[in-house]
């Protein structure tokens, strides 16, 4: 099974990490991951509303604006690049630059 993210084909195995990615090729993947996380949060909210219709218990709503994204950046030789700062990254959602609040 493959997961398609833009022009990337990733094996759907839990231990997969890309070995050769430049900074510019990692950014679209980060944006796609952020979008997937956001969709998961929306879907979880929909499931909660279905439960509310079936029950007259207390209502509990949760909304999050913080999405955690983990990244491994490697150089052309596949070596991990360390000591990056948040200024080294761009995070896009729907082609709009998003603020990186915590790093």
XYZ file of N, CA and C in Angstrom:
309
model
N 0.848 -1.175 0.000
C 0.000 0.000 0.000
C 0.894 1.238 0.000
N 0.553 2.232 -0.792
C 1.318 3.469 -0.880
C 0.459 4.640 -0.447
N 1.076 5.602 0.184
C 0.413 6.857 0.526
C 0.922 7.894 -0.451
N 0.026 8.590 -1.140
C 0.426 9.594 -2.108
C 0.297 10.974 -1.493
N 1.383 11.718 -1.464
C 1.401 13.095 -0.980
C 1.985 13.954 -2.084
N 1.139 14.584 -2.868
C 1.646 15.386 -3.980
C 2.388 14.499 -4.952
N 3.654 14.784 -5.191
C 4.476 13.986 -6.092
C 5.232 12.881 -5.370
N 4.960 12.673 -4.098
C 5.697 11.699 -3.306
C 4.871 10.435 -3.132
N 5.525 9.287 -3.218
C 4.900 8.005 -2.926
C 5.633 7.428 -1.729
N 4.916 7.240 -0.641
C 5.525 6.741 0.584
C 4.943 5.380 0.927
N 5.788 4.412 1.281
C 5.248 3.136 1.752
C 4.468 3.362 3.039
N 3.360 2.672 3.181
C 2.516 2.848 4.366
C 2.994 1.933 5.485
N 4.243 2.060 5.859
C 4.769 1.287 6.972
C 5.145 2.248 8.092
N 4.887 1.873 9.348
C 5.076 2.806 10.450
C 6.522 3.238 10.670
N 7.512 2.444 10.297
C 8.892 2.802 10.566
C 9.584 3.513 9.425
N 8.860 3.911 8.408
C 9.487 4.508 7.231
C 9.925 5.934 7.501
N 11.174 6.229 7.200
C 11.690 7.593 7.230
C 12.456 7.826 5.939
N 12.213 8.928 5.249
C 12.964 9.187 4.028
C 14.444 9.371 4.360
N 15.315 8.880 3.482
C 16.740 8.977 3.763
C 17.398 10.127 3.037
N 16.878 10.524 1.906
C 17.503 11.611 1.165
C 16.453 12.636 0.787
N 16.377 13.673 1.559
C 15.434 14.757 1.291
C 16.154 16.076 1.498
N 16.004 16.976 0.571
C 16.530 18.316 0.786
C 15.507 19.113 1.581
N 15.927 20.258 2.094
C 15.027 21.112 2.878
C 13.793 21.471 2.064
N 13.993 21.779 0.778
C 12.856 22.196 -0.044
C 11.900 21.047 -0.329
N 12.371 19.796 -0.319
C 11.463 18.682 -0.575
C 10.734 18.245 0.688
N 11.235 18.616 1.857
C 10.580 18.250 3.112
C 9.399 19.166 3.394
N 9.492 20.411 2.987
C 8.446 21.387 3.311
C 7.073 21.012 2.761
N 6.951 20.562 1.501
C 5.615 20.151 1.046
C 5.059 18.985 1.855
N 5.946 18.084 2.277
C 5.485 16.957 3.085
C 5.002 17.438 4.450
N 5.698 18.418 5.026
C 5.261 18.975 6.306
C 3.891 19.627 6.175
N 3.698 20.351 5.082
C 2.403 20.994 4.861
C 1.306 19.946 4.715
N 1.598 18.863 3.997
C 0.607 17.800 3.823
C 0.297 17.128 5.157
N 1.314 16.906 5.976
C 1.086 16.305 7.290
C 0.233 17.198 8.179
N 0.496 18.500 8.105
C -0.309 19.439 8.894
C -1.770 19.386 8.454
N -1.991 19.328 7.147
C -3.348 19.239 6.628
C -4.019 17.950 7.089
N -3.303 16.832 7.052
C -3.871 15.566 7.511
C -4.229 15.621 8.996
N -3.361 16.229 9.796
C -3.655 16.363 11.229
C -4.894 17.215 11.453
N -4.986 18.292 10.694
C -6.143 19.185 10.831
C -7.430 18.458 10.426
N -7.373 17.669 9.342
C -8.543 16.901 8.920
C -8.925 15.871 9.978
N -7.936 15.262 10.614
C -8.222 14.290 11.669
C -8.938 14.963 12.836
N -8.525 16.182 13.170
C -9.188 16.918 14.255
C -10.631 17.242 13.890
N -10.855 17.634 12.639
C -12.215 17.942 12.183
C -13.071 16.687 12.227
N -12.511 15.561 11.769
C -13.251 14.302 11.771
C -13.582 13.878 13.201
N -12.659 14.064 14.116
C -12.917 13.723 15.513
C -14.046 14.585 16.070
N -14.112 15.841 15.652
C -15.197 16.725 16.082
C -16.541 16.260 15.553
N -16.567 15.757 14.303
C -17.808 15.239 13.728
C -18.295 14.017 14.496
N -17.382 13.144 14.882
C -17.761 11.950 15.633
C -18.354 12.342 16.982
N -17.810 13.373 17.596
C -18.332 13.838 18.876
C -19.741 14.374 18.760
N -20.065 15.052 17.653
C -21.408 15.596 17.486
C -22.430 14.482 17.295
N -22.018 13.362 16.663
C -22.931 12.232 16.518
C -23.242 11.622 17.879
N -22.239 11.544 18.736
C -22.467 11.002 20.070
C -23.401 11.891 20.877
N -23.301 13.184 20.689
C -24.143 14.118 21.436
C -25.612 13.925 21.063
N -25.894 13.668 19.784
C -27.277 13.479 19.353
C -27.895 12.253 20.011
N -27.077 11.245 20.310
C -27.591 10.014 20.886
C -27.683 10.085 22.411
N -27.079 11.086 23.020
C -27.019 11.149 24.476
C -27.412 12.541 24.964
N -28.057 12.595 26.120
C -28.426 13.874 26.721
C -27.445 14.259 27.826
N -26.262 13.656 27.851
C -25.256 13.963 28.869
C -24.679 15.351 28.637
N -23.750 15.718 29.489
C -23.116 17.024 29.383
C -22.337 17.148 28.074
N -22.293 18.374 27.581
C -21.593 18.645 26.333
C -20.138 19.001 26.634
N -19.229 18.477 25.832
C -17.806 18.763 25.974
C -17.254 19.022 24.585
N -16.791 20.240 24.343
C -16.244 20.597 23.033
C -14.763 20.919 23.172
N -14.017 20.517 22.166
C -12.583 20.779 22.149
C -12.218 21.312 20.780
N -11.377 22.323 20.778
C -10.867 22.866 19.523
C -9.376 23.106 19.713
N -8.617 22.765 18.713
C -7.180 22.969 18.816
C -6.667 23.774 17.636
N -5.733 24.617 17.912
C -5.068 25.383 16.861
C -3.591 25.005 16.797
N -3.171 24.105 17.670
C -1.775 23.690 17.716
C -1.657 22.288 17.142
N -0.839 22.143 16.132
C -0.598 20.849 15.504
C 0.896 20.578 15.587
N 1.257 19.434 16.141
C 2.670 19.079 16.273
C 3.121 18.339 15.019
N 4.233 18.779 14.475
C 4.799 18.144 13.285
C 6.245 17.795 13.591
N 6.599 16.553 13.378
C 7.977 16.112 13.582
C 8.634 15.953 12.218
N 9.883 16.362 12.131
C 10.595 16.297 10.853
C 12.010 15.783 11.073
N 12.485 15.017 10.102
C 13.876 14.594 10.058
C 14.444 15.161 8.768
N 15.444 16.017 8.881
C 16.042 16.665 7.716
C 17.403 16.033 7.478
N 17.641 15.620 6.231
C 18.919 15.017 5.873
C 19.559 15.779 4.732
N 20.888 15.667 4.639
C 21.595 16.296 3.530
C 21.613 15.347 2.336
N 22.318 15.726 1.277
C 22.353 14.906 0.056
C 22.967 13.533 0.282
N 23.795 13.409 1.298
C 24.441 12.129 1.588
C 23.636 11.285 2.571
N 22.470 11.766 2.963
C 21.618 11.020 3.875
C 21.947 11.218 5.341
N 22.847 12.149 5.645
C 23.198 12.429 7.036
C 22.194 13.417 7.638
N 21.842 13.184 8.883
C 20.879 14.050 9.562
C 21.482 15.436 9.773
N 20.703 16.461 9.444
C 21.114 17.851 9.647
C 20.594 18.283 11.015
N 21.504 18.739 11.861
C 21.129 19.128 13.221
C 21.205 20.640 13.391
N 20.761 21.096 14.548
C 20.836 22.506 14.949
C 20.078 23.440 14.013
N 18.944 22.999 13.506
C 18.101 23.868 12.691
C 17.230 24.711 13.616
N 16.881 25.893 13.173
C 15.993 26.761 13.948
C 14.673 26.892 13.201
N 13.700 27.510 13.841
C 12.402 27.639 13.182
C 12.481 28.523 11.949
N 13.498 29.387 11.869
C 13.676 30.225 10.684
C 14.104 29.403 9.468
N 14.568 28.179 9.682
C 14.972 27.298 8.590
C 13.776 26.584 7.959
N 12.586 26.741 8.526
C 11.401 26.040 8.046
C 10.333 27.024 7.595
N 9.524 26.576 6.651
C 8.293 27.267 6.263
C 7.171 26.249 6.374
N 6.054 26.663 6.901
C 4.906 25.790 7.052
C 3.744 26.416 6.304
N 3.218 25.689 5.321
C 2.150 26.213 4.477
C 0.879 25.392 4.665
N -0.232 26.089 4.648
C -1.541 25.439 4.627
C -2.357 26.133 3.554
N -2.800 25.376 2.575
C -3.518 25.939 1.427
C -2.720 27.084 0.798
N -1.433 26.848 0.597
C -0.509 27.812 -0.018
C -0.362 29.106 0.776
N -0.751 29.116 2.032
C -0.581 30.301 2.874
C 0.382 29.971 4.010
N 1.341 30.855 4.209
C 2.353 30.674 5.237
C 1.708 30.696 6.621
N 2.036 29.702 7.440
C 1.509 29.608 8.795
C 2.615 29.928 9.794
N 2.245 30.512 10.911
C 3.210 30.851 11.950
C 3.649 29.586 12.682
N 4.927 29.476 12.933
C 5.457 28.396 13.761
C 5.592 28.966 15.166
N 4.694 28.567 16.053
C 4.632 29.158 17.392
C 5.659 28.571 18.343
N 5.841 27.267 18.302
C 6.759 26.577 19.202
C 7.719 25.767 18.365
N 8.962 25.708 18.793
C 9.956 24.955 18.038
C 10.876 24.254 18.998
